[in-house]
Coordinates of C-alpha atoms and ligand atoms in Angstrom, one line a residue:
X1 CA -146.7 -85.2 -67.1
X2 CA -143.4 -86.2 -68.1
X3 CA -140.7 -84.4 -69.6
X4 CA -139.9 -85.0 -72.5
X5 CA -136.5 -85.3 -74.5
X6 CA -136.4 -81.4 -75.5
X7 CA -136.6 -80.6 -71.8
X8 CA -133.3 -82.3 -71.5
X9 CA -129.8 -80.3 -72.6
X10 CA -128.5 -81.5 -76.2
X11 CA -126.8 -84.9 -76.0
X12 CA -128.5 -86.1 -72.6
X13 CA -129.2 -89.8 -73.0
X14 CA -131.9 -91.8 -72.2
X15 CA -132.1 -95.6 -71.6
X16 CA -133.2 -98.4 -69.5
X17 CA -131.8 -100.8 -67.3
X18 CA -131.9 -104.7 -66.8
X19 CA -129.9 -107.6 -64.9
X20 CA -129.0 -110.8 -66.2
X21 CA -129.8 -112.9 -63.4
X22 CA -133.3 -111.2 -63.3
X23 CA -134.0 -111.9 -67.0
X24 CA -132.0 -114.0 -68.8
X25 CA -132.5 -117.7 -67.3
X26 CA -129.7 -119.3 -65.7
X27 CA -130.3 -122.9 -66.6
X28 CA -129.4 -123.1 -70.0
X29 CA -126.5 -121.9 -72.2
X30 CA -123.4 -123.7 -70.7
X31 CA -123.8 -121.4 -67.0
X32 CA -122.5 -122.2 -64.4
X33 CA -124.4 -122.1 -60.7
X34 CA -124.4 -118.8 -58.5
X35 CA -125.3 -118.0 -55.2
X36 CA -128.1 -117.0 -55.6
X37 CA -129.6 -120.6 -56.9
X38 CA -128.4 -121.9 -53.7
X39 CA -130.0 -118.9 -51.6
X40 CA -133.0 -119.4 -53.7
X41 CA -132.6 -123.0 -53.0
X42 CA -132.5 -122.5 -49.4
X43 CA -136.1 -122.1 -47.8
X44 CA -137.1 -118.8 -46.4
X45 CA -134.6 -117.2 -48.0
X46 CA -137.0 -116.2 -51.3
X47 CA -140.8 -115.8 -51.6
X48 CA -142.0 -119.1 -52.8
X49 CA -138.6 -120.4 -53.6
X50 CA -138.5 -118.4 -56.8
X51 CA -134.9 -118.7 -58.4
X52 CA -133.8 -117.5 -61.8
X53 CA -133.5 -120.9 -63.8
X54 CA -135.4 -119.5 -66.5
X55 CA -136.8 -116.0 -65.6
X56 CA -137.9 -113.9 -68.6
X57 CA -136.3 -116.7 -71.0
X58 CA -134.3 -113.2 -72.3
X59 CA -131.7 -115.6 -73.4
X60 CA -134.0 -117.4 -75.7
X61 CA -136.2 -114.2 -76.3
X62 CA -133.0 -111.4 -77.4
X63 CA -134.2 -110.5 -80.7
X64 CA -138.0 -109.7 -79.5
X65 CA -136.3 -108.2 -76.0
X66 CA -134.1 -105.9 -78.4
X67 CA -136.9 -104.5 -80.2
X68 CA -138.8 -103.7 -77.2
X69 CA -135.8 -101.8 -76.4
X70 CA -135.8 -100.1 -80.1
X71 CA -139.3 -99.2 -80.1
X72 CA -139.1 -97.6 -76.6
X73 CA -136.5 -95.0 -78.3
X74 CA -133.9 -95.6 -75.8
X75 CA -130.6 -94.1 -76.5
X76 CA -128.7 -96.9 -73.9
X77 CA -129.3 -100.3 -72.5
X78 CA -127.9 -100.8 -69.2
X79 CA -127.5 -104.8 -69.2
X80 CA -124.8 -106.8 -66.9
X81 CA -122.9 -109.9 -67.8
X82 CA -123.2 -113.0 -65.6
X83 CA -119.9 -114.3 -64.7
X84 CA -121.1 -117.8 -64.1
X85 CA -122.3 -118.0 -67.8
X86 CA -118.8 -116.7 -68.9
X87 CA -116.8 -118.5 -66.5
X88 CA -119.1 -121.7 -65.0
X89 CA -116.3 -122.8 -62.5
X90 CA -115.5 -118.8 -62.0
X91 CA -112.2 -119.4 -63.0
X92 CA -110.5 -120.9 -66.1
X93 CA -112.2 -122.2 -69.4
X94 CA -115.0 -119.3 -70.6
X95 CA -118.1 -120.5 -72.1
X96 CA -118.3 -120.2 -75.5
X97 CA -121.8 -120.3 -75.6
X98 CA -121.5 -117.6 -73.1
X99 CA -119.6 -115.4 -74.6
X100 CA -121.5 -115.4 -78.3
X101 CA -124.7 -114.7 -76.3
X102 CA -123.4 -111.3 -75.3
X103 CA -121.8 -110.9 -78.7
X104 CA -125.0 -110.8 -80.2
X105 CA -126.5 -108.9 -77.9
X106 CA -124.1 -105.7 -78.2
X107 CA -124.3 -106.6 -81.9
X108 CA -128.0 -106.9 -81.5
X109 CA -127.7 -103.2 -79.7
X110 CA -125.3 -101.7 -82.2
X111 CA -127.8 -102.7 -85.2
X112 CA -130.5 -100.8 -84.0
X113 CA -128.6 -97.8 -83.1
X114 CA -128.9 -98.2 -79.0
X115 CA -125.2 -97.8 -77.4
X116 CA -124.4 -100.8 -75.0
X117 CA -123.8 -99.8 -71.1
X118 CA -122.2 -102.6 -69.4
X119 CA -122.1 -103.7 -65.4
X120 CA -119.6 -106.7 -65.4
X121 CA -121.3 -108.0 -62.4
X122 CA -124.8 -107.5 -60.6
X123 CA -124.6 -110.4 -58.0
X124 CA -124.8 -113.4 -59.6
X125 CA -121.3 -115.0 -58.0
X126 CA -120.5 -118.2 -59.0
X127 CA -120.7 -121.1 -56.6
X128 CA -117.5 -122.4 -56.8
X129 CA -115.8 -118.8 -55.5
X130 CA -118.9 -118.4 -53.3
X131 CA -117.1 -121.8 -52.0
X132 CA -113.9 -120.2 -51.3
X133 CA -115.5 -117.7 -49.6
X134 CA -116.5 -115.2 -51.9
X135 CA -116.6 -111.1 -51.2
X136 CA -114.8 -112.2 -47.9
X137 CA -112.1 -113.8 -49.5
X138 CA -109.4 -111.0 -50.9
X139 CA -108.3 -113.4 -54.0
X140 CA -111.9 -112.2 -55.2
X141 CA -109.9 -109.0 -56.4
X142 CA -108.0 -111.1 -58.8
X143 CA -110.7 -113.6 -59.7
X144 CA -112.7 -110.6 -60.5
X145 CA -110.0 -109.5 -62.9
X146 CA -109.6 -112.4 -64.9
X147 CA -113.3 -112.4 -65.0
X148 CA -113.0 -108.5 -66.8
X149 CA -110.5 -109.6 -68.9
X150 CA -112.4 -113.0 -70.7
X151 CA -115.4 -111.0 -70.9
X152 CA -114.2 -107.2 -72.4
X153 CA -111.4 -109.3 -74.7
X154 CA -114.8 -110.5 -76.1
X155 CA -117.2 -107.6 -76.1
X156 CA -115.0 -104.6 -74.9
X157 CA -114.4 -103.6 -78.2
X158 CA -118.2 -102.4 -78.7
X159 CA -119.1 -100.8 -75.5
X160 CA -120.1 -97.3 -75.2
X161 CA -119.6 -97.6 -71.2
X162 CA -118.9 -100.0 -68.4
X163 CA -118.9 -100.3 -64.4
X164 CA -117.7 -102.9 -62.7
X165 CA -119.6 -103.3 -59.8
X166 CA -123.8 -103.3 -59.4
X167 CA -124.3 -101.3 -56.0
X168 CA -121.7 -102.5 -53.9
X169 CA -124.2 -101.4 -50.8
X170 CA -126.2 -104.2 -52.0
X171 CA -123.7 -106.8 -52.6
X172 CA -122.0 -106.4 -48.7
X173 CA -124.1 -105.0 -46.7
X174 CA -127.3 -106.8 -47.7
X175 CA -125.6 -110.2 -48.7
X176 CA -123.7 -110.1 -45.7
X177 CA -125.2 -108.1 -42.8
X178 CA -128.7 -107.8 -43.7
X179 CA -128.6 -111.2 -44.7
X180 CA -131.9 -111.1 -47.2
X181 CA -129.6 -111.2 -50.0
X182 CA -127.1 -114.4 -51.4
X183 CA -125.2 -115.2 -49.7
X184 CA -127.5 -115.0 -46.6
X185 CA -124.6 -114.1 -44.2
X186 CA -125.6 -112.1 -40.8
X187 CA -121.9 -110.9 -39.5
X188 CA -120.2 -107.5 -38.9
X189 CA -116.4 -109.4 -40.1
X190 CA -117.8 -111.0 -43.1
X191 CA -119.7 -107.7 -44.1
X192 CA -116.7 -105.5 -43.5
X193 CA -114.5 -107.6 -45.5
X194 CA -116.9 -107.3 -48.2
X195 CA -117.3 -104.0 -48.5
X196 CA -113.8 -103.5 -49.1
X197 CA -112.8 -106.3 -51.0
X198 CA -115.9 -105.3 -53.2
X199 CA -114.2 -102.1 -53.9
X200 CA -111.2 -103.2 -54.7
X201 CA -112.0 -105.7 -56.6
X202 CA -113.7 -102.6 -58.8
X203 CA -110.3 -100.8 -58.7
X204 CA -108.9 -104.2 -60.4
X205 CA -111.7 -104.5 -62.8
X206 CA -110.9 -100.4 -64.0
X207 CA -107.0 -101.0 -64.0
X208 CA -107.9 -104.3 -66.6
X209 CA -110.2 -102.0 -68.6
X210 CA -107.8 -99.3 -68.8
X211 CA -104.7 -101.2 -69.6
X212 CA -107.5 -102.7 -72.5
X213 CA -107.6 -99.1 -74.0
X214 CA -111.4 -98.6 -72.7
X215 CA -112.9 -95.5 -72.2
X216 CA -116.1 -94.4 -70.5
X217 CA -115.8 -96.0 -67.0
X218 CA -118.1 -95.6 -64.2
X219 CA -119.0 -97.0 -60.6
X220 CA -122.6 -97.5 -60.2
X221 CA -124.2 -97.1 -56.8
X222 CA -127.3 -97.1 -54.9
X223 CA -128.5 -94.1 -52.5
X224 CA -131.4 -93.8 -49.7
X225 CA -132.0 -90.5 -48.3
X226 CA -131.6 -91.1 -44.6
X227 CA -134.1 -88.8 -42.9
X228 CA -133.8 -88.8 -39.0
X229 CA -136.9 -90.0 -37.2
X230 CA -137.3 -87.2 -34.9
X231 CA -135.5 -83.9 -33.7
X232 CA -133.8 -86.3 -31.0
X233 CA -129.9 -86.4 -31.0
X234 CA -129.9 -90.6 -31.0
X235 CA -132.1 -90.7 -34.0
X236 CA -130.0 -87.7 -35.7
X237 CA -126.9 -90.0 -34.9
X238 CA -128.7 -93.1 -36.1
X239 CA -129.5 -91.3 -39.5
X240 CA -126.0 -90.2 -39.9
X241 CA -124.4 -93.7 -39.8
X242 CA -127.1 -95.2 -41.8
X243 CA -125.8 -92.3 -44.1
X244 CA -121.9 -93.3 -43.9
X245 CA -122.7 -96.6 -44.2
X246 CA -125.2 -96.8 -47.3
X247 CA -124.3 -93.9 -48.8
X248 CA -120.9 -92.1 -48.1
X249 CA -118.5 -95.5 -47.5
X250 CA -118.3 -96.6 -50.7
X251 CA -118.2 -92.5 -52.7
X252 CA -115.6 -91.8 -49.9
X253 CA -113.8 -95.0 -50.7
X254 CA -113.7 -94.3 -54.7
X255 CA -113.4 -90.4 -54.5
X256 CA -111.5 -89.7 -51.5
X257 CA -109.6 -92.8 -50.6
X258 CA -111.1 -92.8 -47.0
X259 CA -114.1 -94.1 -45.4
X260 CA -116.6 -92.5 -42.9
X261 CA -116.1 -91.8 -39.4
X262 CA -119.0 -93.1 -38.2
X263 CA -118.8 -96.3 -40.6
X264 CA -115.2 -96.7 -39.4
X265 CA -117.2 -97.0 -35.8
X266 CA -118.2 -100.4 -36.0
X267 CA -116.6 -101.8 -39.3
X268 CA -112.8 -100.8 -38.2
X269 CA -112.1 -104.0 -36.2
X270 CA -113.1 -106.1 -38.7
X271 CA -111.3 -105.0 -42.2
X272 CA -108.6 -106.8 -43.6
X273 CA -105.0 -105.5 -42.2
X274 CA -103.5 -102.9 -44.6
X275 CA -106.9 -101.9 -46.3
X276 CA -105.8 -98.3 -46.3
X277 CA -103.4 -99.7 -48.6
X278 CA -105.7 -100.3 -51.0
X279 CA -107.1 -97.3 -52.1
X280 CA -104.6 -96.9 -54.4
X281 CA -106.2 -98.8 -56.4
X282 CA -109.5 -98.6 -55.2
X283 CA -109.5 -94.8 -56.5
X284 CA -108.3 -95.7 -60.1
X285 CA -109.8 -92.6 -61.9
X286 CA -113.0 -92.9 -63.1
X287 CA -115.1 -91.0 -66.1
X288 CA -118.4 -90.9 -64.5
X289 CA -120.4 -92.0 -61.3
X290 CA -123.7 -93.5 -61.5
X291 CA -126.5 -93.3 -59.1
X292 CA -129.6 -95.7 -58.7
X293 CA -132.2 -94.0 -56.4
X294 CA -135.2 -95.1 -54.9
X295 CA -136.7 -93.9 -51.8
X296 CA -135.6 -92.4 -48.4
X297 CA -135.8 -94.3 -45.0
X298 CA -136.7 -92.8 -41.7
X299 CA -134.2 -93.7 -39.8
X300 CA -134.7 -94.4 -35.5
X301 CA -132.3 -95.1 -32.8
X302 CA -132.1 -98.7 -31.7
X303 CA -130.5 -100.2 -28.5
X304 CA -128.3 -103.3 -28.9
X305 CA -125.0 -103.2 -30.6
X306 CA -123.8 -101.1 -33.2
X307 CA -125.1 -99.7 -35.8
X308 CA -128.4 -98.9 -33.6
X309 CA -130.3 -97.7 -36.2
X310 CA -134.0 -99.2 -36.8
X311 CA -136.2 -97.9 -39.7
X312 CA -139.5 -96.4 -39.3
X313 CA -142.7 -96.2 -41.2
X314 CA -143.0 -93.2 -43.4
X315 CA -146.0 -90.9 -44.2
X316 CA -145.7 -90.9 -47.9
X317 CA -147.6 -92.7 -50.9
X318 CA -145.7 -96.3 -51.3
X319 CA -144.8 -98.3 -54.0
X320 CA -145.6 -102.1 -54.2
X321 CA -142.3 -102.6 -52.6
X322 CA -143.5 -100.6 -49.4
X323 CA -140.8 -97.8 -50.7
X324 CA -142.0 -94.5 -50.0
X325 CA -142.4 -92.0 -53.2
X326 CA -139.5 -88.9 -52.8
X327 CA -138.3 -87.3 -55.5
X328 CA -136.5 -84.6 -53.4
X329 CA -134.1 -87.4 -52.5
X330 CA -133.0 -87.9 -56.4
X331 CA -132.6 -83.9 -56.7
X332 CA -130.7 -83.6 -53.4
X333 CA -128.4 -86.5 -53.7
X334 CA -127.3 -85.2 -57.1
X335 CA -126.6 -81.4 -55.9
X336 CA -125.1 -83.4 -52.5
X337 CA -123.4 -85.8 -54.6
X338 CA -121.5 -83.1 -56.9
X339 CA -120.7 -80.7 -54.2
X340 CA -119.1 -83.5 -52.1
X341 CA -117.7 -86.1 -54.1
X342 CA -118.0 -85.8 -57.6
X343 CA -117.3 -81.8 -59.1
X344 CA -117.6 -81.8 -62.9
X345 CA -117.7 -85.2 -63.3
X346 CA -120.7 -86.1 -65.3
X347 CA -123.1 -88.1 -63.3
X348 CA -126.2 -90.9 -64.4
X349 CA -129.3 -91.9 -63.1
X350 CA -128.6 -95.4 -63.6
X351 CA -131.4 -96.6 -61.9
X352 CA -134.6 -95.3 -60.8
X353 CA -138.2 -97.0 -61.2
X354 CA -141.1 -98.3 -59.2
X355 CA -143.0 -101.9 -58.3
X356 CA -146.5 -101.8 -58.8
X357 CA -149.0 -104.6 -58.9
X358 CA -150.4 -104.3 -62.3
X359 CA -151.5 -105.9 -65.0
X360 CA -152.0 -105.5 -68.7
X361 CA -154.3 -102.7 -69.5
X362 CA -154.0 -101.0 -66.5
X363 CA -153.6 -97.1 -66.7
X364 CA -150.1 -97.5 -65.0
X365 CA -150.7 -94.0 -63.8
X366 CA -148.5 -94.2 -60.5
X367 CA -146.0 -95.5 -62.5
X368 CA -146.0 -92.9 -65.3
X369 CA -146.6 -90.0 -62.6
X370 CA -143.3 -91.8 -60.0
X371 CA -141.6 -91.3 -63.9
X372 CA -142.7 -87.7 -64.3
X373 CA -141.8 -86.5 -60.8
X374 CA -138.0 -88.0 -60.5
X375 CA -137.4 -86.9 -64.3
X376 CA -138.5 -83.3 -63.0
X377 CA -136.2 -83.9 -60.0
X378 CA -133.1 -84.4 -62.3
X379 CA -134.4 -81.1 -63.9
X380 CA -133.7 -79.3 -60.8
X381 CA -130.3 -80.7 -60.3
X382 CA -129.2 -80.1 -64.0
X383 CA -131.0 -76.3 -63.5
X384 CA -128.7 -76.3 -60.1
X385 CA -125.2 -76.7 -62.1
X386 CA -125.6 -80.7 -61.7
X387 CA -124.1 -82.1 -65.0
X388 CA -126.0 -84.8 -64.8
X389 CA -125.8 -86.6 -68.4
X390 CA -128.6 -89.5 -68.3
X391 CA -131.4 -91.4 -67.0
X392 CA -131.8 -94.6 -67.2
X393 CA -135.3 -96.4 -65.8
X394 CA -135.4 -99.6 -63.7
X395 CA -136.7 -101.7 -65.9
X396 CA -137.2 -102.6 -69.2
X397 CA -139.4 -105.3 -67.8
X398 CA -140.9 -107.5 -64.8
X399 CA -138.3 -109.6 -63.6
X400 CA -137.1 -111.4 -60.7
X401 CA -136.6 -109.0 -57.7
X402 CA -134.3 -111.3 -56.1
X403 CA -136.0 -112.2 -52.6
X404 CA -139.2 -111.0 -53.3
X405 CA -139.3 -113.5 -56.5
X406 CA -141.7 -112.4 -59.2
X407 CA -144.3 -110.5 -57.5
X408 CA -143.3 -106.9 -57.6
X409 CA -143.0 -105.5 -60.9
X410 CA -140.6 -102.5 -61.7
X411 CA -141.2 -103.3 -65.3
X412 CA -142.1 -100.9 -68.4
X413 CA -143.5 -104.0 -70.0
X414 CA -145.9 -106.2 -68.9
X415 CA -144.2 -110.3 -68.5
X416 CA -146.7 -113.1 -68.0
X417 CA -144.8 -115.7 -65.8
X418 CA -147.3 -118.4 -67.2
X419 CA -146.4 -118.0 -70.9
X420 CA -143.4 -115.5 -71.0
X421 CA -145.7 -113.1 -73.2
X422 CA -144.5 -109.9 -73.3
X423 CA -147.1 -106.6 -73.2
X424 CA -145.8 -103.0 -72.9
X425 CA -147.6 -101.0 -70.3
X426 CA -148.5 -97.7 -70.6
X427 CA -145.5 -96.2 -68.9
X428 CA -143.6 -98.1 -71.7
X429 CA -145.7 -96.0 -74.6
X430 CA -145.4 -92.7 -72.4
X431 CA -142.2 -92.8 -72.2
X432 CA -141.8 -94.1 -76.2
X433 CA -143.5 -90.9 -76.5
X434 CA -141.3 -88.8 -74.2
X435 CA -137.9 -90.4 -75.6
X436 CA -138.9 -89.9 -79.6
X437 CA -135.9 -88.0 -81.5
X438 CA -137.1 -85.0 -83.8
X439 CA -134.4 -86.5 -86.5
Ligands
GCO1 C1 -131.1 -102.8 -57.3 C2 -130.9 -103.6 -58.4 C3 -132.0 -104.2 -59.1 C4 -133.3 -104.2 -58.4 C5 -134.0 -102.9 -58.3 C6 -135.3 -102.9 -57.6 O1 -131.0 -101.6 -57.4 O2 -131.4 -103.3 -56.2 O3 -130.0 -103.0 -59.3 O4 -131.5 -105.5 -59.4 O5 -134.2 -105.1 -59.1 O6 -133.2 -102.0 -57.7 O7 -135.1 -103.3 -56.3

């Protein structure tokens, strides 16, 4: 069962969510190359070398992609820009072609009624600033700025929302310590310096909105519950600073202007001098905060150096993705993320889904019921005093999940990576269903 729109308070909003690395196709249209065709380029980096030159062909395919989108009854569309199709060099002369694709697509949006939520950037750096040394490099702060302004002088206009940043978690700490991620980097320095430059460069991207007259600015970012492996104090500890790091450095950072003890542990050496400086900027005010949620991790002690922390296998159902299913997590990290960061500021789901391996005319049952569960969870924050104001499901379709290529599908629609056929799955008509307006 999944609950439906009346379920909801008035005015709650509904949508789902896409990349434009994931979808669009990267090889056409006047863009530029990102780090993540030279990742993808790079072998073992990505299952079967999959890269994202043409993807789900969105770019070709907007006008069928938007009615998808109308006929799902979505009230947004999360979608992100890709600075290497704006800017192909990063810098300097936009793209034309560039720009009137995502003219037409808020237009596209506008004409059928859905309101346009932008991410200025979900990972998809161009090459030549991944050449001067991307995230790590501090000058990304202002590159990113002049990135903001040739893109919202085009579409900012027509936006119901923007964030600049796609899960800065993500774009450090797996890009540059995890290292599955572009651009492949394994080091504490690099990783340290990207976190922060990653968050300022989002206090540079709000100050450029702002002084644009926009409204409606967020930070989107990604959560795991961090549940300790056992009652021992190690793995307690380990679970904390796998907290501070994924999930408190970078709220702490945009709320509070301070980062996390235990983060501060192992990362402190290896800032950039004068980063407390920084958060002056870094905590620009902001009109909501956005969380995508997944899973939880069971989190283990680990000898070696720091973090020492080593996930564990979990006893709960799993997705395609090997994630285990826990709703708690979603209502628990909204109550958590109110109480300790946040207050009355209204909050989004902007991400939650799951992979499964399915194909056209499949039930989709765990799909629908992983749906049901986390919409009930958002219930129970919202019925807790959580002003949480939306939902927003990962994704509108199959895509490419980065280093896993095409094989695990979060999608409500069905894509065919043969023919680029389109099918909705039955998650996409349950939740047509769910969204329908009385009006
Ligand atoms: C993320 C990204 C998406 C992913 C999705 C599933 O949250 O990692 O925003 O690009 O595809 O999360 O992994």
């Amino acid at each position: 069962m999944i609950p439906n729109r009346a379920a909801f308070p008035q005015g709650f909003v509904f949508g789902t969510a896409t990349s434009a690395y994931q979808i669009e196709g990267h090889a056409f249209g006047g863009a530029g190359l990102t780090h993540w065709d030279s990742f993808a380029a790079t072998p073992g980096n990505v299952v079967r070398a999959a890269h994202g030159a043409v993807a789900c062909d969105h770019y070709h395919r907007l006008e069928e992609d938007l009615d998808l989108l109308a006929g799902l009854n979505v009230d947004i569309y999360r979608f992100s820009t890709s600075w290497a199709r704006v800017l192909p060099e990063g810098r300097g002369t936009p793209n034309t072609e560039g720009l009137d694709f995502y003219d037409r697509l808020v237009d596209g949006l506008l004409v059928r009624g859905i309101k346009p939520a932008v991410t200025l950037y979900h990972w998809e750096l161009p090459g030549p600033l991944a050449d001067r040394g991307g995230w790590c490099n501090r000058d990304i702060a202002d590159w990113f700025a002049e990135f903001t302004w040739a893109i919202m002088g085009r579409i900012g206009d027509r936006i119901w929302s923007a964030a600049p940043i796609n899960e800065p978690w993500c774009v450090s700490w797996l890009g540059h310590f995890d290292g599955c991620h572009a651009p492949g980097l394994r080091d504490i320095r690099a990783t340290a310096r990207a976190m922060h430059h990653v968050l300022l460069a989002h206090g540079r991207a709000i100050e450029v909105m702002r002084t644009m007259g926009l409204t409606n600015l967020g930070a989107v970012c990604n959560m795991e519950w961090s549940a300790p492996a056992s009652t021992r104090p190690e793995a307690q500890h380990a679970a904390r600073t796998y907290d501070a790091i994924y999930n408190r450095f970078f709220l702490g950072g945009l709320m509070k202007g301070e980062y996390p003890e235990l983060a501060l542990a192992g990362l402190q050496p290896h800032l950039p001098t004068g980063w407390q400086d920084d958060f002056a900027t870094i905590t620009a005010p902001l009109d909501w905060i956005g969380l995508n949620y997944y899973t939880r991790k069971i989190i283990d002690h680990a000898p070696g150096p720091w973090p020492n922390y080593a996930e564990r296998p979990g006893p709960l159902p799993k997705t395609q993705m090997g994630w285990e299913i826990y709703p708690d997590g979603l209502r628990d990290f909204l109550i958590r993320i109110a109480r300790e960061y946040t207050g009355d500021l209204p909050l989004y789901v902007t991400e939650n889904g799951m992979a499964n391996a399915d194909v056209p005319g499949h039930p989709d049952t765990a799909r629908c019921a992983y749906f049901g569960q986390h919409l009930a969870a958002v219930q129970h924050a919202i019925a807790a005093g959580v002003p949480v104001w939306g939902y927003i499901a990962w994704s509108l379709m199959d895509n490419y999940e980065w280093a896993h290529g095409y094989d695990k599908r979060f999608g409500l629609v069905h894509v065919d990576f043969d023919n680029l056929q389109r099918v909705p799955k039955a998650s996409y008509h349950a939740l047509a269903q769910c969204w329908c307006r009385a009006d």
